[in-house]
Amino acid sequence: MAADLYGEMQLEAHPPAKRRWRDFLPGILVTATAALAAAWLADHYAAPLVLMGLLIGLAMSFLSQDKRTHAGLDLMSQTALRIGIVLVGARITAEQLVELGPWPFALLVLIMLAVILITVASARLFAQDRHAALLAGGATAICGASAALALYSLIGDRRVDQARFTLTLVGITVASAFAMTLYPVLAAELGLTDAQAGFLIGASIHDVAQAIGGGFSFSPAAGEVATIVKLTRVALLAPMLMLVAFWLGRAGEGETGRIPLRLPWFILGFLAIAALNSLIAIPKPVQDGAATGAQALLLLAIVATAMKARLHLLLDQGWRSFAPIIVATLTSFLLSLAAAMSL
């Protein structure tokens, strides 16, 4: 299948046994507890929220050995994720794309495509699987952890195992936090203007909050540009997922002339919310509520995914497993810098 290979379409073919609502409670409760702890630590110690969620989830991974938690963890890592992706659309409008302008927008699209293609192409150099490289490149090119989660729902755990996925999440989160502190300093040393620095930071830092924070740490004007550029990358999440779905469909159905393309409901929902926001301007309180809900649901999904990871498999991953993340991060920075200096 061309999209959502191991989500709804698989469930249609092999429906799970019916569960009562009580079956989900243990997994939901442990996930919510870990997420609240991560949010408290991130708020009190100014640490990246996603990183705190990953670390606490990994520390509590022993709970996933209890079968009573399986239903709730699956619900949080799959359904909560997809609803969160839909809610992200409330932050996107067509006006943002227009405000960016045609030339910077074209450069941004080219950068995103180049990062994905170069990362996948480099996989052989480090003896890495191309699907793992696709996950790292796509997450870096689009919007970090949320893009990684969305891509993973397309790629599936039969192509990239849970341990490798968790390792990718950890890698891109650390890389994003490092970039937030380093890129504004480099932009100042290179003598970039506010517009150039804003484009560089918004186009190359993975996480939304860290990209915006990095832009405003350079200057208020750079922060505004970084916000527009970064939200434009988020707006391109759905089109990029469509391209990935099409590519996976070709790889899986290469022997047939016709490729069945069926988009997952969360991509359609993302596009529908973004279109609605472009047409009628969703009220600010509703947008803020959707943004908070999306952040909460994505945190729950990240925590549940980390809790499902088997730590002994993480130990088997060598340094080469980080190579796609390093390649993607460096490629994104260098191409964004070149594009920024051309503006």
CSV table of C-alpha atoms in Angstrom, one decimal:
chain,number,residue,atom,x,y,z
A,1,MET,CA,0.0,0.0,0.0
A,2,ALA,CA,1.2,3.5,-0.7
A,3,ALA,CA,0.4,5.0,2.7
A,4,ASP,CA,-0.1,4.1,6.3
A,5,LEU,CA,1.3,0.7,5.6
A,6,TYR,CA,1.0,-0.6,9.2
A,7,GLY,CA,-1.8,1.5,10.6
A,8,GLU,CA,-5.5,1.6,9.6
A,9,MET,CA,-5.1,-0.5,6.4
A,10,GLN,CA,-3.4,-3.3,8.2
A,11,LEU,CA,-6.0,-3.2,11.0
A,12,GLU,CA,-8.7,-3.6,8.3
A,13,ALA,CA,-7.1,-6.7,7.1
A,14,HIS,CA,-6.3,-8.1,10.5
A,15,PRO,CA,-8.7,-6.5,13.0
A,16,PRO,CA,-7.5,-6.8,16.7
A,17,ALA,CA,-9.6,-8.4,19.3
A,18,LYS,CA,-12.2,-6.2,20.8
A,19,ARG,CA,-11.1,-4.4,23.9
A,20,ARG,CA,-13.0,-2.7,26.6
A,21,TRP,CA,-12.2,0.8,27.7
A,22,ARG,CA,-10.7,-0.6,30.9
A,23,ASP,CA,-8.1,-2.4,28.9
A,24,PHE,CA,-6.6,1.0,27.8
A,25,LEU,CA,-6.4,2.5,31.3
A,26,PRO,CA,-3.1,1.1,32.6
A,27,GLY,CA,-1.1,2.1,29.5
A,28,ILE,CA,-2.8,5.5,29.3
A,29,LEU,CA,-2.1,6.2,33.0
A,30,VAL,CA,1.6,5.4,32.9
A,31,THR,CA,2.0,7.4,29.7
A,32,ALA,CA,0.3,10.4,31.2
A,33,THR,CA,2.3,10.2,34.4
A,34,ALA,CA,5.6,10.1,32.5
A,35,ALA,CA,4.4,13.0,30.2
A,36,LEU,CA,3.5,15.1,33.2
A,37,ALA,CA,6.9,14.5,34.8
A,38,ALA,CA,8.6,15.4,31.5
A,39,ALA,CA,6.6,18.6,31.2
A,40,TRP,CA,7.5,19.6,34.8
A,41,LEU,CA,11.2,19.0,34.3
A,42,ALA,CA,11.2,20.9,31.0
A,43,ASP,CA,9.4,23.8,32.6
A,44,HIS,CA,11.6,24.0,35.7
A,45,TYR,CA,15.0,23.3,34.2
A,46,ALA,CA,14.5,24.9,30.7
A,47,ALA,CA,15.2,21.6,29.1
A,48,PRO,CA,13.8,20.5,25.7
A,49,LEU,CA,10.4,19.0,26.3
A,50,VAL,CA,10.8,16.2,23.7
A,51,LEU,CA,14.1,15.2,25.1
A,52,MET,CA,12.7,15.0,28.6
A,53,GLY,CA,9.8,12.9,27.3
A,54,LEU,CA,12.2,10.5,25.5
A,55,LEU,CA,14.4,10.1,28.5
A,56,ILE,CA,11.6,9.5,31.0
A,57,GLY,CA,9.9,7.1,28.6
A,58,LEU,CA,13.0,5.1,28.2
A,59,ALA,CA,13.6,5.0,31.9
A,60,MET,CA,10.1,3.6,32.3
A,61,SER,CA,10.3,1.1,29.4
A,62,PHE,CA,10.3,-1.8,31.8
A,63,LEU,CA,6.5,-1.2,32.3
A,64,SER,CA,5.9,-2.2,28.7
A,65,GLN,CA,6.8,-5.8,29.7
A,66,ASP,CA,3.5,-5.9,31.5
A,67,LYS,CA,0.8,-7.0,28.9
A,68,ARG,CA,-1.8,-4.9,30.7
A,69,THR,CA,-0.1,-1.7,29.4
A,70,HIS,CA,0.1,-2.8,25.7
A,71,ALA,CA,-3.4,-1.5,24.6
A,72,GLY,CA,-2.9,1.9,26.2
A,73,LEU,CA,0.6,2.3,24.9
A,74,ASP,CA,-0.5,1.4,21.4
A,75,LEU,CA,-3.3,3.9,21.6
A,76,MET,CA,-1.0,6.7,22.8
A,77,SER,CA,1.8,6.0,20.3
A,78,GLN,CA,-0.6,5.7,17.3
A,79,THR,CA,-4.0,7.4,17.7
A,80,ALA,CA,-2.8,10.3,19.9
A,81,LEU,CA,0.0,10.9,17.4
A,82,ARG,CA,-2.3,11.2,14.5
A,83,ILE,CA,-4.8,13.5,16.2
A,84,GLY,CA,-1.9,15.7,17.2
A,85,ILE,CA,-0.7,15.9,13.6
A,86,VAL,CA,-4.2,17.0,12.6
A,87,LEU,CA,-4.2,19.8,15.2
A,88,VAL,CA,-0.9,21.1,14.0
A,89,GLY,CA,-2.8,22.3,10.9
A,90,ALA,CA,-4.5,25.0,13.0
A,91,ARG,CA,-1.2,26.9,13.0
A,92,ILE,CA,-0.9,26.9,9.2
A,93,THR,CA,-2.5,29.4,6.7
A,94,ALA,CA,-2.0,30.0,3.0
A,95,GLU,CA,-1.1,33.6,4.0
A,96,GLN,CA,2.2,32.4,5.6
A,97,LEU,CA,3.2,30.9,2.3
A,98,VAL,CA,2.4,34.1,0.4
A,99,GLU,CA,4.2,36.2,3.0
A,100,LEU,CA,7.4,34.2,2.6
A,101,GLY,CA,7.6,35.1,-1.1
A,102,PRO,CA,8.1,32.9,-4.2
A,103,TRP,CA,12.0,32.8,-4.2
A,104,PRO,CA,12.6,32.0,-0.5
A,105,PHE,CA,9.7,29.5,-0.7
A,106,ALA,CA,11.3,27.8,-3.8
A,107,LEU,CA,14.7,27.7,-2.0
A,108,LEU,CA,13.0,26.2,1.1
A,109,VAL,CA,11.3,23.4,-0.9
A,110,LEU,CA,14.6,22.6,-2.8
A,111,ILE,CA,16.5,22.5,0.6
A,112,MET,CA,14.0,20.1,2.1
A,113,LEU,CA,14.0,17.8,-0.9
A,114,ALA,CA,17.8,17.9,-1.2
A,115,VAL,CA,18.3,17.0,2.5
A,116,ILE,CA,16.1,13.9,2.2
A,117,LEU,CA,17.7,12.8,-1.1
A,118,ILE,CA,21.3,13.3,0.1
A,119,THR,CA,20.6,11.6,3.4
A,120,VAL,CA,19.1,8.5,1.7
A,121,ALA,CA,21.9,8.5,-0.9
A,122,SER,CA,24.6,8.6,1.8
A,123,ALA,CA,23.1,5.6,3.7
A,124,ARG,CA,25.3,3.1,1.7
A,125,LEU,CA,28.5,4.9,2.8
A,126,PHE,CA,27.8,4.1,6.4
A,127,ALA,CA,26.1,0.7,5.8
A,128,GLN,CA,22.8,2.0,6.9
A,129,ASP,CA,19.3,1.0,5.8
A,130,ARG,CA,17.7,3.5,3.4
A,131,HIS,CA,14.4,3.6,5.3
A,132,ALA,CA,16.2,4.6,8.5
A,133,ALA,CA,18.0,7.3,6.4
A,134,LEU,CA,14.7,8.4,5.0
A,135,LEU,CA,13.3,8.7,8.5
A,136,ALA,CA,16.3,10.8,9.7
A,137,GLY,CA,16.4,13.0,6.5
A,138,GLY,CA,12.6,13.6,6.5
A,139,ALA,CA,12.5,14.5,10.2
A,140,THR,CA,15.4,16.9,9.8
A,141,ALA,CA,14.1,18.5,6.6
A,142,ILE,CA,10.5,19.0,7.9
A,143,CYS,CA,9.9,19.6,11.6
A,144,GLY,CA,11.8,17.2,13.8
A,145,ALA,CA,10.2,14.8,16.2
A,146,SER,CA,6.6,15.3,15.0
A,147,ALA,CA,7.7,14.7,11.4
A,148,ALA,CA,9.6,11.6,12.5
A,149,LEU,CA,6.5,10.3,14.2
A,150,ALA,CA,4.4,10.9,11.1
A,151,LEU,CA,7.0,9.3,8.8
A,152,TYR,CA,7.3,6.3,11.0
A,153,SER,CA,3.6,5.7,10.7
A,154,LEU,CA,4.1,5.4,7.0
A,155,ILE,CA,7.4,3.5,7.0
A,156,GLY,CA,6.3,1.0,9.6
A,157,ASP,CA,8.2,-1.1,12.2
A,158,ARG,CA,8.9,-3.8,9.7
A,159,ARG,CA,11.2,-1.5,7.9
A,160,VAL,CA,12.6,0.4,10.8
A,161,ASP,CA,12.5,-1.3,14.2
A,162,GLN,CA,11.4,0.4,17.4
A,163,ALA,CA,15.0,0.7,18.8
A,164,ARG,CA,16.2,2.5,15.6
A,165,PHE,CA,13.2,4.8,15.6
A,166,THR,CA,13.8,5.8,19.3
A,167,LEU,CA,17.5,6.3,18.5
A,168,THR,CA,16.5,8.7,15.6
A,169,LEU,CA,14.2,10.6,17.9
A,170,VAL,CA,17.0,11.1,20.5
A,171,GLY,CA,19.5,12.1,17.8
A,172,ILE,CA,17.3,14.7,16.1
A,173,THR,CA,16.2,16.2,19.4
A,174,VAL,CA,19.8,16.6,20.6
A,175,ALA,CA,20.9,18.0,17.3
A,176,SER,CA,18.0,20.5,17.4
A,177,ALA,CA,18.9,21.7,20.9
A,178,PHE,CA,22.6,22.0,19.8
A,179,ALA,CA,21.6,24.0,16.7
A,180,MET,CA,19.5,26.4,18.7
A,181,THR,CA,22.5,27.5,20.7
A,182,LEU,CA,25.1,27.4,17.9
A,183,TYR,CA,23.4,28.7,14.8
A,184,PRO,CA,22.5,32.3,16.0
A,185,VAL,CA,26.2,32.7,17.1
A,186,LEU,CA,27.4,31.5,13.7
A,187,ALA,CA,25.0,33.8,12.0
A,188,ALA,CA,26.3,36.8,14.0
A,189,GLU,CA,30.0,35.8,13.3
A,190,LEU,CA,29.2,35.6,9.6
A,191,GLY,CA,27.6,39.0,9.6
A,192,LEU,CA,24.2,37.9,8.3
A,193,THR,CA,21.3,40.4,8.2
A,194,ASP,CA,18.2,39.9,10.2
A,195,ALA,CA,16.4,38.4,7.2
A,196,GLN,CA,19.3,36.1,6.3
A,197,ALA,CA,19.8,34.9,9.9
A,198,GLY,CA,16.0,34.3,10.3
A,199,PHE,CA,15.9,32.2,7.1
A,200,LEU,CA,19.0,30.2,8.1
A,201,ILE,CA,17.6,29.4,11.6
A,202,GLY,CA,14.1,28.8,10.4
A,203,ALA,CA,15.1,26.6,7.5
A,204,SER,CA,17.7,24.4,9.4
A,205,ILE,CA,16.6,23.9,13.0
A,206,HIS,CA,14.3,20.9,13.4
A,207,ASP,CA,12.0,21.7,16.3
A,208,VAL,CA,9.5,24.5,16.0
A,209,ALA,CA,9.9,26.0,19.4
A,210,GLN,CA,13.7,25.9,19.2
A,211,ALA,CA,13.7,27.4,15.7
A,212,ILE,CA,11.6,30.3,16.8
A,213,GLY,CA,13.6,30.7,20.0
A,214,GLY,CA,16.9,30.6,18.1
A,215,GLY,CA,15.6,33.3,15.7
A,216,PHE,CA,14.5,35.7,18.5
A,217,SER,CA,17.8,35.1,20.3
A,218,PHE,CA,19.4,36.8,17.2
A,219,SER,CA,17.0,39.7,17.0
A,220,PRO,CA,13.2,40.3,17.0
A,221,ALA,CA,13.2,40.8,13.2
A,222,ALA,CA,15.1,37.6,12.7
A,223,GLY,CA,12.7,35.8,15.0
A,224,GLU,CA,9.7,36.9,12.9
A,225,VAL,CA,11.4,35.6,9.7
A,226,ALA,CA,12.4,32.4,11.4
A,227,THR,CA,8.8,31.9,12.6
A,228,ILE,CA,7.4,32.3,9.0
A,229,VAL,CA,10.0,30.0,7.5
A,230,LYS,CA,9.7,27.3,10.1
A,231,LEU,CA,5.8,27.3,10.0
A,232,THR,CA,6.1,27.1,6.2
A,233,ARG,CA,8.2,23.9,6.7
A,234,VAL,CA,5.5,22.6,9.0
A,235,ALA,CA,2.9,23.4,6.3
A,236,LEU,CA,4.9,21.3,3.9
A,237,LEU,CA,4.6,18.3,6.2
A,238,ALA,CA,1.6,16.8,4.4
A,239,PRO,CA,3.0,17.2,0.8
A,240,MET,CA,6.3,15.7,1.9
A,241,LEU,CA,4.4,12.8,3.5
A,242,MET,CA,2.5,12.3,0.2
A,243,LEU,CA,5.8,12.1,-1.7
A,244,VAL,CA,7.1,9.5,0.8
A,245,ALA,CA,3.9,7.5,0.6
A,246,PHE,CA,4.2,7.5,-3.2
A,247,TRP,CA,7.8,6.4,-3.1
A,248,LEU,CA,7.0,3.6,-0.6
A,249,GLY,CA,4.1,2.6,-2.8
A,250,ARG,CA,6.4,2.3,-5.8
A,251,ALA,CA,8.9,0.3,-3.8
A,252,GLY,CA,6.2,-2.1,-2.6
A,253,GLU,CA,4.2,-2.4,-5.8
A,254,GLY,CA,7.0,-2.0,-8.4
A,255,GLU,CA,6.0,-5.1,-10.3
A,256,THR,CA,2.6,-3.6,-11.2
A,257,GLY,CA,1.9,-0.8,-13.5
A,258,ARG,CA,-0.7,0.8,-11.3
A,259,ILE,CA,0.2,2.2,-7.9
A,260,PRO,CA,-2.7,2.5,-5.4
A,261,LEU,CA,-2.3,5.7,-3.5
A,262,ARG,CA,-4.4,6.1,-0.4
A,263,LEU,CA,-3.7,8.9,2.0
A,264,PRO,CA,-4.0,8.3,5.7
A,265,TRP,CA,-6.8,10.2,7.5
A,266,PHE,CA,-4.4,12.3,9.6
A,267,ILE,CA,-2.8,13.8,6.4
A,268,LEU,CA,-6.3,14.7,5.1
A,269,GLY,CA,-7.2,16.1,8.5
A,270,PHE,CA,-4.1,18.2,8.6
A,271,LEU,CA,-4.9,19.6,5.2
A,272,ALA,CA,-8.5,20.2,6.0
A,273,ILE,CA,-7.7,22.2,9.2
A,274,ALA,CA,-5.1,24.2,7.4
A,275,ALA,CA,-7.5,25.0,4.6
A,276,LEU,CA,-10.2,26.0,7.1
A,277,ASN,CA,-7.8,28.3,8.9
A,278,SER,CA,-6.9,29.9,5.6
A,279,LEU,CA,-10.5,30.5,4.6
A,280,ILE,CA,-12.1,31.7,7.9
A,281,ALA,CA,-9.3,32.5,10.3
A,282,ILE,CA,-9.7,30.2,13.3
A,283,PRO,CA,-10.1,32.4,16.4
A,284,LYS,CA,-6.9,32.9,18.4
A,285,PRO,CA,-8.1,31.1,21.6
A,286,VAL,CA,-9.1,28.1,19.4
A,287,GLN,CA,-5.7,28.2,17.7
A,288,ASP,CA,-3.9,28.3,21.1
A,289,GLY,CA,-6.0,25.5,22.4
A,290,ALA,CA,-5.2,23.4,19.3
A,291,ALA,CA,-1.5,24.2,19.6
A,292,THR,CA,-1.5,23.1,23.3
A,293,GLY,CA,-3.5,20.0,22.4
A,294,ALA,CA,-1.1,19.1,19.6
A,295,GLN,CA,1.9,19.5,21.9
A,296,ALA,CA,0.3,17.4,24.6
A,297,LEU,CA,-0.7,14.6,22.2
A,298,LEU,CA,2.7,14.6,20.5
A,299,LEU,CA,4.4,14.4,23.9
A,300,LEU,CA,2.2,11.5,24.9
A,301,ALA,CA,3.0,9.7,21.6
A,302,ILE,CA,6.8,10.3,22.1
A,303,VAL,CA,6.7,9.0,25.7
A,304,ALA,CA,4.6,5.9,24.7
A,305,THR,CA,7.0,5.2,21.8
A,306,ALA,CA,10.0,5.4,24.1
A,307,MET,CA,8.3,3.2,26.7
A,308,LYS,CA,7.7,0.5,24.0
A,309,ALA,CA,11.4,0.6,23.1
A,310,ARG,CA,13.6,-2.3,24.1
A,311,LEU,CA,16.7,-0.8,25.7
A,312,HIS,CA,18.9,-3.8,25.0
A,313,LEU,CA,18.3,-3.3,21.3
A,314,LEU,CA,19.5,0.4,21.6
A,315,LEU,CA,22.8,-0.9,23.0
A,316,ASP,CA,23.3,-2.9,19.8
A,317,GLN,CA,23.2,0.3,17.7
A,318,GLY,CA,26.7,1.5,16.8
A,319,TRP,CA,28.0,5.0,16.0
A,320,ARG,CA,27.1,4.5,12.4
A,321,SER,CA,23.4,4.6,13.4
A,322,PHE,CA,23.9,8.4,14.0
A,323,ALA,CA,25.5,9.0,10.6
A,324,PRO,CA,22.2,9.7,8.8
A,325,ILE,CA,21.2,12.3,11.4
A,326,ILE,CA,24.6,13.9,11.2
A,327,VAL,CA,24.5,14.0,7.4
A,328,ALA,CA,21.0,15.4,7.4
A,329,THR,CA,21.8,18.1,10.0
A,330,LEU,CA,25.0,19.2,8.2
A,331,THR,CA,23.3,19.2,4.8
A,332,SER,CA,20.4,21.2,6.1
A,333,PHE,CA,22.7,23.8,7.7
A,334,LEU,CA,25.0,24.2,4.7
A,335,LEU,CA,22.2,24.5,2.1
A,336,SER,CA,20.2,26.9,4.3
A,337,LEU,CA,23.3,29.0,4.8
A,338,ALA,CA,24.0,29.2,1.1
A,339,ALA,CA,20.3,30.0,0.4
A,340,ALA,CA,20.3,32.7,3.1
A,341,MET,CA,23.4,34.4,1.8
A,342,SER,CA,21.7,34.5,-1.7
A,343,LEU,CA,18.7,36.5,-0.4
